[in-house]
Amino acid sequence: MATVKLIQVKEDILADNSQAATSLRGDLRRKGVFLLNLMAAPGAGKTSLIRETAAQLSKDLRLAVMEADIDSTVDAEALIQSGVHAIQLHTGGLCHLDAAMVRQGLAELDLSAWDAVILENVGNLVCPAEFDTGAVKSVAILSVPEGDDKPLKYPLMFQTVDAVVVNKTDYLSLAAFDLIAFGDRVRRLNPMVPIFEVSCRTGDGLKPWMDWFQSAVREWIRG
Ligand SMILES: Nc1nc2c(ncn2[C@@H]2O[C@H](COP(=O)(O)OP(=O)(O)OP(=O)(O)O)[C@@H](O)[C@H]2O)c(=O)[nH]1
Ligand SMILES: [Mg+2]
């Protein structure tokens, strides 16, 4: 079993979160490090997308991962076993991360060694969307078995992100998931947001996602 660096992160209940998030982004800008906040319901494919992204981009980008969970180190262990540099944050039962908690996690990484850090937020479609983590970009994953109605039920998640990934498209033939209706529902909330249809299992559709991610990192690093 891989040895995982585990950090208990604590909420700063006295801090103004949006101020803390803006200040964190400023620090990331000065250090030339990109931070992606990846959000989704449990099991939608966050760790799988991170693993695929790291596998395809690690020759071009120095990429580290912060896995956040209420408990367990399984995701960080799985990534380390795939050769990805990952640490594990525990939220002490909280279903979200705020900017102060993300800053505590980043302090455990030597930021001069990385171009980009991906944060896997706690699996939840509600709470994580309510907190600015200080990330440069936020992305929501929705997997096909969850259903195309989720933008109607969890609008904040789809409203606040910079990109949406529909994962597990290999299940489309088995599920009554209407990609057009889903896209319409998302764009009613977030008109310009790019939507990537992928399967982390088959690799289908991953190239446009990789291109988007890589250009977002490059743009940030160039300043
Ligand atoms: N069929 C299929 N299965 C997938 C795909 N992507 C991920 N899975 C499977 O879905 C399950 C959950 O994937 P994870 O990547 O662990 O999902 P997660 O969002 O990180 O889950 P939590 O961290 O528990 O919230 C695993 O069994 C994956 O192998 C896909 O594109 N197609
Ligand atoms: Mg995971």
PDB file of C-alpha atoms and ligand atoms in Angstrom:
ATOM      1  CA  MET A   1       0.000   0.000   0.000  1.00  0.00           C
ATOM      2  CA  ALA A   2       1.336   3.491  -0.886  1.00  0.00           C
ATOM      3  CA  THR A   3       2.336   5.836   1.942  1.00  0.00           C
ATOM      4  CA  VAL A   4       0.073   8.869   1.826  1.00  0.00           C
ATOM      5  CA  LYS A   5       0.781  12.291   3.294  1.00  0.00           C
ATOM      6  CA  LEU A   6      -2.393  13.043   5.234  1.00  0.00           C
ATOM      7  CA  ILE A   7      -3.356  16.566   6.307  1.00  0.00           C
ATOM      8  CA  GLN A   8      -6.274  17.382   8.596  1.00  0.00           C
ATOM      9  CA  VAL A   9      -7.525  20.725   7.287  1.00  0.00           C
ATOM     10  CA  LYS A  10      -9.586  23.065   9.469  1.00  0.00           C
ATOM     11  CA  GLU A  11     -12.133  25.661   8.536  1.00  0.00           C
ATOM     12  CA  ASP A  12     -11.333  29.245   9.592  1.00  0.00           C
ATOM     13  CA  ILE A  13     -14.787  30.265  10.781  1.00  0.00           C
ATOM     14  CA  LEU A  14     -13.702  33.834  11.482  1.00  0.00           C
ATOM     15  CA  ALA A  15     -12.284  34.498   8.016  1.00  0.00           C
ATOM     16  CA  ASP A  16     -14.128  36.111   5.128  1.00  0.00           C
ATOM     17  CA  ASN A  17     -13.958  33.250   2.618  1.00  0.00           C
ATOM     18  CA  SER A  18     -14.175  35.316  -0.541  1.00  0.00           C
ATOM     19  CA  GLN A  19     -11.336  37.542   0.679  1.00  0.00           C
ATOM     20  CA  ALA A  20      -9.265  34.472   1.581  1.00  0.00           C
ATOM     21  CA  ALA A  21      -9.959  32.985  -1.858  1.00  0.00           C
ATOM     22  CA  THR A  22      -8.935  36.164  -3.686  1.00  0.00           C
ATOM     23  CA  SER A  23      -5.757  36.352  -1.632  1.00  0.00           C
ATOM     24  CA  LEU A  24      -4.952  32.696  -2.390  1.00  0.00           C
ATOM     25  CA  ARG A  25      -5.425  33.263  -6.145  1.00  0.00           C
ATOM     26  CA  GLY A  26      -3.070  36.236  -5.873  1.00  0.00           C
ATOM     27  CA  ASP A  27      -0.409  34.039  -4.269  1.00  0.00           C
ATOM     28  CA  LEU A  28      -0.890  31.379  -6.940  1.00  0.00           C
ATOM     29  CA  ARG A  29      -0.513  34.037  -9.628  1.00  0.00           C
ATOM     30  CA  ARG A  30       2.750  35.280  -8.084  1.00  0.00           C
ATOM     31  CA  LYS A  31       4.072  31.721  -7.829  1.00  0.00           C
ATOM     32  CA  GLY A  32       2.907  30.814 -11.354  1.00  0.00           C
ATOM     33  CA  VAL A  33       0.880  27.806 -10.173  1.00  0.00           C
ATOM     34  CA  PHE A  34      -2.537  26.885 -11.580  1.00  0.00           C
ATOM     35  CA  LEU A  35      -5.161  25.371  -9.252  1.00  0.00           C
ATOM     36  CA  LEU A  36      -8.183  23.442 -10.565  1.00  0.00           C
ATOM     37  CA  ASN A  37     -11.141  22.686  -8.286  1.00  0.00           C
ATOM     38  CA  LEU A  38     -12.857  19.502  -9.477  1.00  0.00           C
ATOM     39  CA  MET A  39     -16.352  18.901  -8.084  1.00  0.00           C
ATOM     40  CA  ALA A  40     -18.946  16.154  -8.561  1.00  0.00           C
ATOM     41  CA  ALA A  41     -21.233  13.737  -6.766  1.00  0.00           C
ATOM     42  CA  PRO A  42     -19.624  10.647  -5.218  1.00  0.00           C
ATOM     43  CA  GLY A  43     -18.527   8.197  -7.898  1.00  0.00           C
ATOM     44  CA  ALA A  44     -18.991  10.507 -10.914  1.00  0.00           C
ATOM     45  CA  GLY A  45     -15.384   9.951 -11.952  1.00  0.00           C
ATOM     46  CA  LYS A  46     -13.277  12.714 -10.358  1.00  0.00           C
ATOM     47  CA  THR A  47     -10.332  10.465  -9.523  1.00  0.00           C
ATOM     48  CA  SER A  48     -10.623   8.696 -12.880  1.00  0.00           C
ATOM     49  CA  LEU A  49     -10.490  11.992 -14.789  1.00  0.00           C
ATOM     50  CA  ILE A  50      -7.497  13.123 -12.720  1.00  0.00           C
ATOM     51  CA  ARG A  51      -5.701   9.846 -13.416  1.00  0.00           C
ATOM     52  CA  GLU A  52      -6.324  10.140 -17.179  1.00  0.00           C
ATOM     53  CA  THR A  53      -5.334  13.822 -17.212  1.00  0.00           C
ATOM     54  CA  ALA A  54      -2.116  13.152 -15.324  1.00  0.00           C
ATOM     55  CA  ALA A  55      -1.269  10.190 -17.542  1.00  0.00           C
ATOM     56  CA  GLN A  56      -1.722  12.217 -20.734  1.00  0.00           C
ATOM     57  CA  LEU A  57      -0.248  15.560 -19.656  1.00  0.00           C
ATOM     58  CA  SER A  58       2.535  14.668 -17.251  1.00  0.00           C
ATOM     59  CA  LYS A  59       5.195  14.947 -19.958  1.00  0.00           C
ATOM     60  CA  ASP A  60       4.135  18.567 -20.634  1.00  0.00           C
ATOM     61  CA  LEU A  61       3.048  19.749 -17.170  1.00  0.00           C
ATOM     62  CA  ARG A  62       4.341  19.229 -13.663  1.00  0.00           C
ATOM     63  CA  LEU A  63       1.071  18.156 -12.035  1.00  0.00           C
ATOM     64  CA  ALA A  64       0.265  17.441  -8.363  1.00  0.00           C
ATOM     65  CA  VAL A  65      -3.046  16.410  -6.802  1.00  0.00           C
ATOM     66  CA  MET A  66      -4.799  17.178  -3.516  1.00  0.00           C
ATOM     67  CA  GLU A  67      -7.478  14.630  -2.736  1.00  0.00           C
ATOM     68  CA  ALA A  68     -10.113  15.802  -0.238  1.00  0.00           C
ATOM     69  CA  ASP A  69     -12.348  13.437   1.662  1.00  0.00           C
ATOM     70  CA  ILE A  70     -14.256  13.194   4.902  1.00  0.00           C
ATOM     71  CA  ASP A  71     -12.301   9.995   5.620  1.00  0.00           C
ATOM     72  CA  SER A  72     -10.010   7.414   3.960  1.00  0.00           C
ATOM     73  CA  THR A  73      -6.913   7.742   1.795  1.00  0.00           C
ATOM     74  CA  VAL A  74      -8.014   5.438  -1.017  1.00  0.00           C
ATOM     75  CA  ASP A  75      -8.036   8.047  -3.795  1.00  0.00           C
ATOM     76  CA  ALA A  76      -4.570   9.395  -2.971  1.00  0.00           C
ATOM     77  CA  GLU A  77      -3.262   5.821  -2.698  1.00  0.00           C
ATOM     78  CA  ALA A  78      -4.726   4.907  -6.090  1.00  0.00           C
ATOM     79  CA  LEU A  79      -3.167   7.967  -7.727  1.00  0.00           C
ATOM     80  CA  ILE A  80       0.236   7.413  -6.110  1.00  0.00           C
ATOM     81  CA  GLN A  81       0.144   3.839  -7.400  1.00  0.00           C
ATOM     82  CA  SER A  82      -0.426   5.251 -10.900  1.00  0.00           C
ATOM     83  CA  GLY A  83       2.682   7.408 -10.491  1.00  0.00           C
ATOM     84  CA  VAL A  84       0.901  10.683  -9.671  1.00  0.00           C
ATOM     85  CA  HIS A  85       2.144  12.955  -6.864  1.00  0.00           C
ATOM     86  CA  ALA A  86      -0.894  13.118  -4.552  1.00  0.00           C
ATOM     87  CA  ILE A  87      -1.595  14.131  -0.960  1.00  0.00           C
ATOM     88  CA  GLN A  88      -4.780  13.556   1.026  1.00  0.00           C
ATOM     89  CA  LEU A  89      -6.753  16.217   2.887  1.00  0.00           C
ATOM     90  CA  HIS A  90      -9.309  15.254   5.539  1.00  0.00           C
ATOM     91  CA  THR A  91     -12.064  17.740   6.237  1.00  0.00           C
ATOM     92  CA  GLY A  92     -13.045  16.504   9.705  1.00  0.00           C
ATOM     93  CA  GLY A  93     -16.549  15.639   8.554  1.00  0.00           C
ATOM     94  CA  LEU A  94     -17.236  18.753   6.494  1.00  0.00           C
ATOM     95  CA  CYS A  95     -18.726  18.241   3.033  1.00  0.00           C
ATOM     96  CA  HIS A  96     -16.810  21.115   1.418  1.00  0.00           C
ATOM     97  CA  LEU A  97     -13.461  22.894   1.342  1.00  0.00           C
ATOM     98  CA  ASP A  98     -13.027  26.615   1.834  1.00  0.00           C
ATOM     99  CA  ALA A  99     -10.039  28.736   0.815  1.00  0.00           C
ATOM    100  CA  ALA A 100      -8.369  28.482   4.239  1.00  0.00           C
ATOM    101  CA  MET A 101      -8.476  24.671   4.067  1.00  0.00           C
ATOM    102  CA  VAL A 102      -7.090  24.675   0.540  1.00  0.00           C
ATOM    103  CA  ARG A 103      -4.261  26.965   1.645  1.00  0.00           C
ATOM    104  CA  GLN A 104      -3.392  24.493   4.442  1.00  0.00           C
ATOM    105  CA  GLY A 105      -3.210  21.701   1.865  1.00  0.00           C
ATOM    106  CA  LEU A 106      -1.094  23.697  -0.579  1.00  0.00           C
ATOM    107  CA  ALA A 107       1.374  24.475   2.221  1.00  0.00           C
ATOM    108  CA  GLU A 108       2.222  20.757   2.216  1.00  0.00           C
ATOM    109  CA  LEU A 109       3.267  20.859  -1.444  1.00  0.00           C
ATOM    110  CA  ASP A 110       6.470  22.532  -2.602  1.00  0.00           C
ATOM    111  CA  LEU A 111       4.747  24.863  -5.064  1.00  0.00           C
ATOM    112  CA  SER A 112       7.981  25.705  -6.887  1.00  0.00           C
ATOM    113  CA  ALA A 113       7.954  22.074  -8.087  1.00  0.00           C
ATOM    114  CA  TRP A 114       4.531  22.231  -9.812  1.00  0.00           C
ATOM    115  CA  ASP A 115       2.851  24.023 -12.731  1.00  0.00           C
ATOM    116  CA  ALA A 116      -0.620  22.861 -11.763  1.00  0.00           C
ATOM    117  CA  VAL A 117      -2.425  21.333  -8.810  1.00  0.00           C
ATOM    118  CA  ILE A 118      -5.765  19.557  -9.162  1.00  0.00           C
ATOM    119  CA  LEU A 119      -7.970  19.566  -6.081  1.00  0.00           C
ATOM    120  CA  GLU A 120     -10.514  16.733  -5.927  1.00  0.00           C
ATOM    121  CA  ASN A 121     -13.219  18.306  -3.782  1.00  0.00           C
ATOM    122  CA  VAL A 122     -15.432  16.248  -1.463  1.00  0.00           C
ATOM    123  CA  GLY A 123     -17.964  14.157  -3.412  1.00  0.00           C
ATOM    124  CA  ASN A 124     -21.139  16.251  -3.221  1.00  0.00           C
ATOM    125  CA  LEU A 125     -23.197  18.272  -5.733  1.00  0.00           C
ATOM    126  CA  VAL A 126     -24.357  20.880  -3.211  1.00  0.00           C
ATOM    127  CA  CYS A 127     -21.927  22.171  -0.527  1.00  0.00           C
ATOM    128  CA  PRO A 128     -18.683  22.470  -2.551  1.00  0.00           C
ATOM    129  CA  ALA A 129     -20.365  24.874  -4.995  1.00  0.00           C
ATOM    130  CA  GLU A 130     -21.098  27.299  -2.155  1.00  0.00           C
ATOM    131  CA  PHE A 131     -17.425  27.999  -1.356  1.00  0.00           C
ATOM    132  CA  ASP A 132     -14.806  29.769  -3.454  1.00  0.00           C
ATOM    133  CA  THR A 133     -11.727  27.595  -2.864  1.00  0.00           C
ATOM    134  CA  GLY A 134      -9.274  30.094  -4.341  1.00  0.00           C
ATOM    135  CA  ALA A 135      -8.901  27.919  -7.441  1.00  0.00           C
ATOM    136  CA  VAL A 136      -8.176  29.513 -10.805  1.00  0.00           C
ATOM    137  CA  LYS A 137     -10.864  27.396 -12.511  1.00  0.00           C
ATOM    138  CA  SER A 138     -13.645  25.142 -11.228  1.00  0.00           C
ATOM    139  CA  VAL A 139     -15.086  22.185 -13.091  1.00  0.00           C
ATOM    140  CA  ALA A 140     -18.150  20.002 -12.452  1.00  0.00           C
ATOM    141  CA  ILE A 141     -18.372  16.390 -13.583  1.00  0.00           C
ATOM    142  CA  LEU A 142     -21.750  14.764 -14.072  1.00  0.00           C
ATOM    143  CA  SER A 143     -21.834  11.096 -14.979  1.00  0.00           C
ATOM    144  CA  VAL A 144     -24.457   9.636 -17.305  1.00  0.00           C
ATOM    145  CA  PRO A 145     -26.038   7.259 -14.712  1.00  0.00           C
ATOM    146  CA  GLU A 146     -26.862  10.277 -12.489  1.00  0.00           C
ATOM    147  CA  GLY A 147     -29.373  11.585 -15.056  1.00  0.00           C
ATOM    148  CA  ASP A 148     -29.733  14.643 -17.280  1.00  0.00           C
ATOM    149  CA  ASP A 149     -31.997  16.482 -14.813  1.00  0.00           C
ATOM    150  CA  LYS A 150     -29.236  17.408 -12.365  1.00  0.00           C
ATOM    151  CA  PRO A 151     -28.800  21.034 -13.551  1.00  0.00           C
ATOM    152  CA  LEU A 152     -32.468  21.548 -12.589  1.00  0.00           C
ATOM    153  CA  LYS A 153     -31.914  20.150  -9.098  1.00  0.00           C
ATOM    154  CA  TYR A 154     -28.430  21.479  -8.315  1.00  0.00           C
ATOM    155  CA  PRO A 155     -28.281  24.755 -10.275  1.00  0.00           C
ATOM    156  CA  LEU A 156     -25.522  26.437  -8.250  1.00  0.00           C
ATOM    157  CA  MET A 157     -23.008  23.747  -9.162  1.00  0.00           C
ATOM    158  CA  PHE A 158     -23.590  24.276 -12.890  1.00  0.00           C
ATOM    159  CA  GLN A 159     -23.873  28.065 -12.581  1.00  0.00           C
ATOM    160  CA  THR A 160     -20.529  28.625 -10.885  1.00  0.00           C
ATOM    161  CA  VAL A 161     -18.149  26.411 -12.892  1.00  0.00           C
ATOM    162  CA  ASP A 162     -15.849  27.226 -15.822  1.00  0.00           C
ATOM    163  CA  ALA A 163     -16.397  23.868 -17.557  1.00  0.00           C
ATOM    164  CA  VAL A 164     -18.675  20.843 -17.299  1.00  0.00           C
ATOM    165  CA  VAL A 165     -17.586  17.271 -18.016  1.00  0.00           C
ATOM    166  CA  VAL A 166     -20.167  14.582 -18.793  1.00  0.00           C
ATOM    167  CA  ASN A 167     -18.424  11.337 -17.879  1.00  0.00           C
ATOM    168  CA  LYS A 168     -19.323   7.665 -18.460  1.00  0.00           C
ATOM    169  CA  THR A 169     -20.625   8.280 -21.970  1.00  0.00           C
ATOM    170  CA  ASP A 170     -20.044   4.545 -22.501  1.00  0.00           C
ATOM    171  CA  TYR A 171     -23.332   4.149 -20.543  1.00  0.00           C
ATOM    172  CA  LEU A 172     -25.329   6.329 -22.973  1.00  0.00           C
ATOM    173  CA  SER A 173     -26.811   3.349 -24.805  1.00  0.00           C
ATOM    174  CA  LEU A 174     -28.124   1.953 -21.487  1.00  0.00           C
ATOM    175  CA  ALA A 175     -29.428   5.166 -19.919  1.00  0.00           C
ATOM    176  CA  ALA A 176     -32.217   7.575 -20.879  1.00  0.00           C
ATOM    177  CA  PHE A 177     -29.779  10.489 -20.800  1.00  0.00           C
ATOM    178  CA  ASP A 178     -30.569  13.274 -23.279  1.00  0.00           C
ATOM    179  CA  LEU A 179     -27.309  15.104 -24.031  1.00  0.00           C
ATOM    180  CA  ILE A 180     -29.117  17.927 -25.852  1.00  0.00           C
ATOM    181  CA  ALA A 181     -31.580  18.525 -23.015  1.00  0.00           C
ATOM    182  CA  PHE A 182     -28.699  18.402 -20.528  1.00  0.00           C
ATOM    183  CA  GLY A 183     -26.702  20.939 -22.552  1.00  0.00           C
ATOM    184  CA  ASP A 184     -29.746  23.244 -22.782  1.00  0.00           C
ATOM    185  CA  ARG A 185     -30.294  23.049 -19.016  1.00  0.00           C
ATOM    186  CA  VAL A 186     -26.654  23.815 -18.290  1.00  0.00           C
ATOM    187  CA  ARG A 187     -26.503  26.721 -20.759  1.00  0.00           C
ATOM    188  CA  ARG A 188     -29.639  28.293 -19.314  1.00  0.00           C
ATOM    189  CA  LEU A 189     -27.624  28.613 -16.091  1.00  0.00           C
ATOM    190  CA  ASN A 190     -24.199  29.277 -17.606  1.00  0.00           C
ATOM    191  CA  PRO A 191     -24.502  30.308 -21.260  1.00  0.00           C
ATOM    192  CA  MET A 192     -20.875  30.105 -22.436  1.00  0.00           C
ATOM    193  CA  VAL A 193     -19.647  27.149 -20.404  1.00  0.00           C
ATOM    194  CA  PRO A 194     -17.846  24.444 -22.413  1.00  0.00           C
ATOM    195  CA  ILE A 195     -19.251  20.919 -22.008  1.00  0.00           C
ATOM    196  CA  PHE A 196     -16.958  17.938 -22.609  1.00  0.00           C
ATOM    197  CA  GLU A 197     -18.472  14.500 -23.221  1.00  0.00           C
ATOM    198  CA  VAL A 198     -15.991  11.841 -22.143  1.00  0.00           C
ATOM    199  CA  SER A 199     -15.545   8.286 -21.036  1.00  0.00           C
ATOM    200  CA  CYS A 200     -12.671   7.729 -18.654  1.00  0.00           C
ATOM    201  CA  ARG A 201     -13.202   4.018 -19.245  1.00  0.00           C
ATOM    202  CA  THR A 202     -12.778   4.024 -23.053  1.00  0.00           C
ATOM    203  CA  GLY A 203     -10.850   7.289 -23.429  1.00  0.00           C
ATOM    204  CA  ASP A 204     -13.503   8.682 -25.814  1.00  0.00           C
ATOM    205  CA  GLY A 205     -13.731  12.481 -25.931  1.00  0.00           C
ATOM    206  CA  LEU A 206     -10.785  13.123 -23.621  1.00  0.00           C
ATOM    207  CA  LYS A 207      -8.680  15.122 -26.107  1.00  0.00           C
ATOM    208  CA  PRO A 208     -10.825  18.337 -26.086  1.00  0.00           C
ATOM    209  CA  TRP A 209     -10.833  18.214 -22.257  1.00  0.00           C
ATOM    210  CA  MET A 210      -7.026  17.842 -22.188  1.00  0.00           C
ATOM    211  CA  ASP A 211      -6.654  20.761 -24.625  1.00  0.00           C
ATOM    212  CA  TRP A 212      -8.939  22.987 -22.522  1.00  0.00           C
ATOM    213  CA  PHE A 213      -7.115  22.131 -19.306  1.00  0.00           C
ATOM    214  CA  GLN A 214      -3.672  22.587 -20.819  1.00  0.00           C
ATOM    215  CA  SER A 215      -4.529  25.975 -22.338  1.00  0.00           C
ATOM    216  CA  ALA A 216      -6.085  27.169 -19.061  1.00  0.00           C
ATOM    217  CA  VAL A 217      -2.834  26.262 -17.261  1.00  0.00           C
ATOM    218  CA  ARG A 218      -0.621  27.882 -19.925  1.00  0.00           C
ATOM    219  CA  GLU A 219      -2.703  31.079 -19.963  1.00  0.00           C
ATOM    220  CA  TRP A 220      -2.452  31.372 -16.161  1.00  0.00           C
ATOM    221  CA  ILE A 221       1.276  30.647 -16.043  1.00  0.00           C
ATOM    222  CA  ARG A 222       1.975  33.185 -18.831  1.00  0.00           C
ATOM    223  CA  GLY A 223      -0.028  35.739 -16.809  1.00  0.00           C
TER     224      GLY A 223
HETATM  225  N1  LIG B   1     -18.217   2.736 -17.142  1.00  0.00           N
HETATM  226  C1  LIG B   1     -17.477   3.726 -16.686  1.00  0.00           C
HETATM  227  N2  LIG B   1     -17.060   3.708 -15.410  1.00  0.00           N
HETATM  228  C2  LIG B   1     -16.305   4.745 -14.992  1.00  0.00           C
HETATM  229  C3  LIG B   1     -15.943   5.829 -15.821  1.00  0.00           C
HETATM  230  N3  LIG B   1     -15.229   6.703 -15.104  1.00  0.00           N
HETATM  231  C4  LIG B   1     -15.121   6.183 -13.869  1.00  0.00           C
HETATM  232  N4  LIG B   1     -15.766   5.005 -13.793  1.00  0.00           N
HETATM  233  C5  LIG B   1     -15.909   4.118 -12.627  1.00  0.00           C
HETATM  234  O1  LIG B   1     -16.765   4.769 -11.684  1.00  0.00           O
HETATM  235  C6  LIG B   1     -16.357   4.479 -10.353  1.00  0.00           C
HETATM  236  C7  LIG B   1     -16.110   5.771  -9.586  1.00  0.00           C
HETATM  237  O2  LIG B   1     -15.035   6.462 -10.218  1.00  0.00           O
HETATM  238  P1  LIG B   1     -14.093   7.450  -9.394  1.00  0.00           P
HETATM  239  O3  LIG B   1     -13.154   8.048 -10.367  1.00  0.00           O
HETATM  240  O4  LIG B   1     -13.554   6.773  -8.200  1.00  0.00           O
HETATM  241  O5  LIG B   1     -15.177   8.520  -8.937  1.00  0.00           O
HETATM  242  P2  LIG B   1     -15.023   9.722  -7.879  1.00  0.00           P
HETATM  243  O6  LIG B   1     -15.897  10.807  -8.350  1.00  0.00           O
HETATM  244  O7  LIG B   1     -13.589  10.032  -7.693  1.00  0.00           O
HETATM  245  O8  LIG B   1     -15.628   9.055  -6.563  1.00  0.00           O
HETATM  246  P3  LIG B   1     -15.519   9.568  -5.031  1.00  0.00           P
HETATM  247  O9  LIG B   1     -14.105  10.023  -4.814  1.00  0.00           O
HETATM  248  O10 LIG B   1     -15.862   8.356  -4.243  1.00  0.00           O
HETATM  249  O11 LIG B   1     -16.517  10.667  -4.884  1.00  0.00           O
HETATM  250  C8  LIG B   1     -15.092   3.607 -10.491  1.00  0.00           C
HETATM  251  O12 LIG B   1     -15.494   2.256 -10.385  1.00  0.00           O
HETATM  252  C9  LIG B   1     -14.599   3.910 -11.887  1.00  0.00           C
HETATM  253  O13 LIG B   1     -13.847   2.852 -12.458  1.00  0.00           O
HETATM  254  C10 LIG B   1     -16.405   5.804 -17.176  1.00  0.00           C
HETATM  255  O14 LIG B   1     -16.170   6.710 -17.985  1.00  0.00           O
HETATM  256  N5  LIG B   1     -17.189   4.743 -17.530  1.00  0.00           N
HETATM  257 MG    MG B   2     -12.430  10.120  -5.947  1.00  0.00          MG
END
